[in-house]
XYZ file of N, CA and C in Angstrom:
366
model
N 197.285 -70.215 180.268
C 196.439 -69.765 181.487
C 197.105 -69.675 182.388
N 198.547 -70.366 182.483
C 199.221 -70.158 183.918
C 200.004 -68.957 183.447
N 200.149 -68.116 182.468
C 200.611 -66.669 182.702
C 199.499 -65.962 182.679
N 198.637 -65.822 182.957
C 197.524 -65.366 183.296
C 197.565 -65.484 184.807
N 197.587 -66.620 185.325
C 197.892 -66.765 186.996
C 199.222 -66.267 187.483
N 200.223 -66.357 186.314
C 201.222 -65.718 186.789
C 201.069 -64.480 187.203
N 200.562 -63.690 186.243
C 200.478 -62.034 186.434
C 199.127 -61.644 187.214
N 198.247 -62.591 187.071
C 196.808 -62.130 188.550
C 197.559 -62.372 189.971
N 198.217 -63.380 189.988
C 198.594 -63.966 191.531
C 199.467 -62.573 192.612
N 199.894 -62.093 192.161
C 200.504 -60.943 192.295
C 199.635 -59.986 192.555
N 198.548 -59.914 191.251
C 198.006 -58.588 191.572
C 197.085 -58.958 192.739
N 196.190 -59.849 192.836
C 195.654 -60.416 194.008
C 196.103 -60.030 195.188
N 197.629 -60.417 195.620
C 198.343 -60.278 196.398
C 198.056 -58.776 196.630
N 198.204 -57.999 196.135
C 198.800 -56.804 196.274
C 197.325 -55.897 196.622
N 196.549 -56.500 196.506
C 194.733 -55.601 196.289
C 194.774 -56.167 198.196
N 194.654 -57.436 197.853
C 194.519 -57.656 199.336
C 195.537 -57.479 200.559
N 196.283 -56.800 199.906
C 197.257 -56.654 201.733
C 196.481 -54.003 201.662
N 196.023 -54.139 200.898
C 195.597 -53.222 200.891
C 194.749 -52.763 201.998
N 194.658 -51.699 202.889
C 193.441 -51.213 203.643
C 193.165 -50.057 204.086
N 192.021 -49.816 204.389
C 191.775 -48.146 203.918
C 191.622 -47.779 205.786
N 191.979 -47.023 205.681
C 191.780 -46.193 206.972
C 191.568 -45.224 207.046
N 190.341 -44.571 207.891
C 190.029 -43.621 208.575
C 190.596 -42.591 208.448
N 190.950 -41.352 207.898
C 191.555 -39.503 207.682
C 190.615 -38.836 208.292
N 190.995 -38.472 209.520
C 190.825 -38.021 210.938
C 191.339 -36.469 210.551
N 190.522 -35.490 210.454
C 191.187 -34.192 210.747
C 191.641 -33.921 212.154
N 192.240 -33.045 211.972
C 192.624 -32.812 213.466
C 191.231 -31.224 213.621
N 190.902 -31.655 215.042
C 189.849 -30.742 214.962
C 190.245 -29.062 215.280
N 189.335 -28.175 213.982
C 190.056 -26.859 214.624
C 189.210 -26.011 215.411
N 189.922 -25.234 216.557
C 189.624 -24.351 217.306
C 189.283 -23.143 217.131
N 188.084 -22.755 216.615
C 187.479 -21.646 216.256
C 188.197 -20.472 216.900
N 187.464 -20.397 218.588
C 187.954 -19.261 218.702
C 189.250 -18.784 219.208
N 190.373 -19.924 219.058
C 191.760 -19.451 218.810
C 191.568 -18.623 217.488
N 191.138 -19.214 216.432
C 191.074 -18.743 215.032
C 189.925 -17.149 214.416
N 189.370 -17.477 215.347
C 188.835 -16.062 215.126
C 188.954 -14.388 216.008
N 190.024 -14.987 216.690
C 190.650 -13.885 217.271
C 191.487 -13.512 216.489
N 191.902 -13.904 215.836
C 192.803 -13.547 215.065
C 192.505 -12.465 213.305
N 193.746 -11.765 213.075
C 193.156 -10.578 211.842
C 191.672 -11.096 210.324
N 191.074 -11.051 210.306
C 190.150 -11.474 209.277
C 190.021 -11.159 207.755
N 190.416 -11.687 206.941
C 190.285 -11.250 205.261
C 189.559 -11.908 204.394
N 188.984 -11.229 203.359
C 188.253 -11.417 202.686
C 188.745 -11.788 200.971
N 188.339 -12.665 200.544
C 188.944 -13.298 199.167
C 188.720 -12.454 198.170
N 189.124 -11.400 197.062
C 188.364 -10.524 196.744
C 188.829 -11.571 195.063
N 189.722 -11.480 194.493
C 190.250 -12.171 193.138
C 190.933 -13.552 193.750
N 190.642 -14.522 192.788
C 191.090 -15.853 192.891
C 190.574 -16.501 191.042
N 191.791 -17.371 190.674
C 191.459 -17.592 189.674
C 191.652 -19.367 189.746
N 191.792 -20.274 189.475
C 191.624 -21.769 189.686
C 193.119 -22.234 188.413
N 192.835 -21.509 187.820
C 194.587 -21.519 185.995
C 195.539 -21.133 187.593
N 195.489 -19.767 188.327
C 196.625 -19.265 188.737
C 196.650 -19.592 190.748
N 197.925 -19.866 190.788
C 198.322 -19.955 192.460
C 198.073 -18.737 193.136
N 198.472 -17.756 192.278
C 198.103 -16.403 193.059
C 196.414 -15.823 193.314
N 196.393 -15.356 194.744
C 195.108 -14.639 194.902
C 195.222 -13.041 195.804
N 194.344 -12.635 195.819
C 193.867 -11.553 196.605
C 193.452 -11.699 197.580
N 193.542 -10.815 198.890
C 192.916 -11.046 200.012
C 192.840 -9.420 200.465
N 191.477 -8.823 201.075
C 191.320 -7.562 201.524
C 191.223 -7.343 202.991
N 192.249 -7.330 203.330
C 192.325 -7.276 205.089
C 192.027 -5.725 205.500
N 192.549 -5.460 207.277
C 192.535 -4.431 207.564
C 193.412 -3.698 207.243
N 195.089 -4.098 206.519
C 195.808 -2.843 206.174
C 195.389 -2.496 204.902
N 194.801 -3.373 204.487
C 194.680 -2.957 202.548
C 194.803 -4.351 202.079
N 195.266 -4.509 200.496
C 195.182 -5.987 200.014
C 196.564 -6.822 199.964
N 196.248 -7.773 200.049
C 197.430 -8.889 200.097
C 197.660 -9.725 199.739
N 198.714 -9.883 198.491
C 198.694 -10.431 197.433
C 199.551 -12.258 198.270
N 198.914 -13.321 197.768
C 199.279 -14.485 198.398
C 199.294 -15.284 197.574
N 200.094 -16.295 197.578
C 200.149 -17.606 196.020
C 199.956 -18.954 197.354
N 199.057 -19.447 196.350
C 198.453 -21.010 197.504
C 199.887 -22.051 197.292
N 199.683 -22.450 198.719
C 201.568 -23.152 199.329
C 200.689 -24.544 199.418
N 200.634 -25.308 198.356
C 200.215 -26.644 198.500
C 198.521 -26.896 198.528
N 197.710 -28.003 198.546
C 196.759 -27.928 198.491
C 195.449 -26.404 197.603
N 194.233 -26.600 197.795
C 193.684 -25.458 196.852
C 193.970 -24.266 197.223
N 193.185 -23.287 195.936
C 193.116 -22.059 196.144
C 191.791 -21.785 197.169
N 191.800 -20.885 198.016
C 190.587 -20.363 198.494
C 189.653 -19.828 197.093
N 188.446 -19.923 196.877
C 187.636 -19.375 196.133
C 187.187 -17.991 196.612
N 186.838 -17.182 195.900
C 186.087 -15.588 195.824
C 185.271 -15.527 196.626
N 185.520 -14.682 197.510
C 183.850 -14.684 198.727
C 184.756 -15.548 200.127
N 185.557 -16.194 200.161
C 185.840 -17.189 200.961
C 186.251 -15.741 202.022
N 185.893 -16.216 203.482
C 186.794 -15.389 204.671
C 187.771 -16.286 204.926
N 188.809 -15.925 205.227
C 189.813 -16.511 206.073
C 190.441 -15.712 207.584
N 190.878 -16.184 208.196
C 191.380 -16.299 209.434
C 193.164 -16.062 209.695
N 193.904 -15.151 209.986
C 195.063 -15.411 209.933
C 195.545 -14.424 210.609
N 196.750 -14.365 210.081
C 198.060 -13.581 210.563
C 198.655 -12.234 209.207
N 197.957 -11.581 208.440
C 197.989 -11.104 207.470
C 199.569 -10.217 207.070
N 199.626 -9.467 208.718
C 200.787 -9.141 208.525
C 201.958 -9.189 208.573
N 202.566 -10.434 207.827
C 203.856 -11.047 207.698
C 204.079 -11.495 206.553
N 205.104 -11.439 206.257
C 205.484 -12.119 204.832
C 206.109 -13.456 205.084
N 205.627 -14.464 204.160
C 206.130 -15.531 204.253
C 205.307 -16.415 204.467
N 205.511 -17.800 204.495
C 204.675 -19.445 204.343
C 204.208 -19.599 205.699
N 202.932 -18.951 205.917
C 201.753 -18.899 207.317
C 200.498 -19.915 207.377
N 199.842 -20.107 208.351
C 198.701 -21.318 208.046
C 197.900 -19.931 208.392
N 196.589 -20.289 207.432
C 194.732 -19.474 207.932
C 193.817 -20.659 207.998
N 192.859 -20.109 208.078
C 191.336 -21.021 208.522
C 190.885 -20.283 207.356
N 190.259 -21.019 206.529
C 189.245 -20.872 205.757
C 188.134 -20.611 206.430
N 187.075 -20.544 206.716
C 185.980 -20.171 207.853
C 185.394 -20.975 206.584
N 185.087 -20.494 205.352
C 183.623 -21.018 204.503
C 183.931 -22.048 204.206
N 185.034 -22.604 204.028
C 184.559 -23.786 203.711
C 185.529 -25.123 204.326
N 185.698 -24.917 206.240
C 186.196 -25.023 207.156
C 187.366 -26.238 207.303
N 188.612 -25.734 206.598
C 189.603 -26.050 206.695
C 191.350 -25.335 206.738
N 191.657 -25.960 207.421
C 193.731 -25.504 207.424
C 194.056 -25.629 206.158
N 195.284 -24.293 205.712
C 195.640 -23.991 204.449
C 196.752 -23.497 204.651
N 197.793 -23.220 204.028
C 198.937 -22.321 204.240
C 198.781 -21.692 202.861
N 199.309 -20.555 203.192
C 200.158 -19.629 201.753
C 200.796 -19.125 202.251
N 201.679 -17.937 200.941
C 202.818 -17.392 201.082
C 202.540 -15.979 200.656
N 202.620 -15.031 201.905
C 202.555 -13.920 201.536
C 203.467 -12.727 200.901
N 203.377 -12.516 199.696
C 203.912 -12.173 198.802
C 203.967 -10.162 199.208
N 202.852 -9.535 199.337
C 202.802 -8.404 199.669
C 201.523 -8.357 200.792
N 201.520 -6.818 201.670
C 199.909 -6.887 202.364
C 199.895 -5.785 202.372
N 200.550 -4.664 201.757
C 199.922 -3.251 201.951
C 199.458 -2.780 200.603
N 199.329 -3.551 199.572
C 198.811 -2.991 198.346
C 197.409 -2.189 198.165
N 197.085 -1.617 196.988
C 196.371 -0.828 197.318
C 195.124 -1.812 196.586
N 194.220 -1.375 196.017
C 193.076 -2.230 195.032
C 193.736 -2.589 194.134
N 194.471 -1.642 193.459
C 194.650 -1.193 191.687
C 195.689 -2.079 191.883
N 196.972 -1.716 192.493
C 198.346 -2.401 192.909
C 198.024 -4.000 193.063
N 197.160 -4.095 193.960
C 197.164 -5.567 194.131
C 196.823 -6.500 192.494
N 195.677 -5.812 192.137
C 195.037 -6.546 190.543
C 196.212 -6.712 190.094
N 196.948 -5.214 189.875
C 198.836 -5.017 188.862
C 198.846 -6.685 188.837
N 199.501 -6.576 190.048
C 200.420 -7.483 190.721
C 199.811 -9.080 190.341
N 198.611 -9.277 190.558
C 198.265 -10.288 190.290
C 197.870 -10.653 188.821
N 197.607 -9.691 187.664
C 197.824 -10.359 186.693
C 199.232 -10.402 186.206
N 200.137 -9.476 186.677
C 201.636 -9.851 186.433
C 202.435 -10.954 186.773
N 201.831 -11.401 187.942
C 201.860 -12.764 188.513
C 201.310 -13.793 187.812
N 200.382 -13.657 187.612
C 199.603 -15.232 186.576
C 199.894 -14.820 185.319
N 200.572 -14.124 184.883
C 200.480 -13.883 183.084
C 202.100 -15.088 182.840
N 202.329 -15.603 183.843
C 203.449 -16.898 183.778
C 202.340 -18.531 183.545
N 201.246 -18.945 183.894
C 200.797 -19.392 183.811
C 200.307 -20.310 182.383
């Protein structure tokens, strides 16, 4: 019985010290994001971090950079004409996300081919 109390006492103290805090998201200034370029996710797969976004300049191959990949049909706002990791506003789901732009001037078939090649390693 003493052994149970010796194991139970630290567990109770640990659980009593935990507290729940409200996690508040920073408010999103939609007017700022809606002035940026619009993109539509045309291909996305939950098994792969890569996805394709249709933009004004063509199709962009993007890689998820932490968090969840957007679903097909999601509308994104941001700067699609630069390489590298950037922030985007996923208006369809209502949150900010980070993504790495690998290429942004592909045709549809080039983007799908590159997506298939990039996702085959997963």
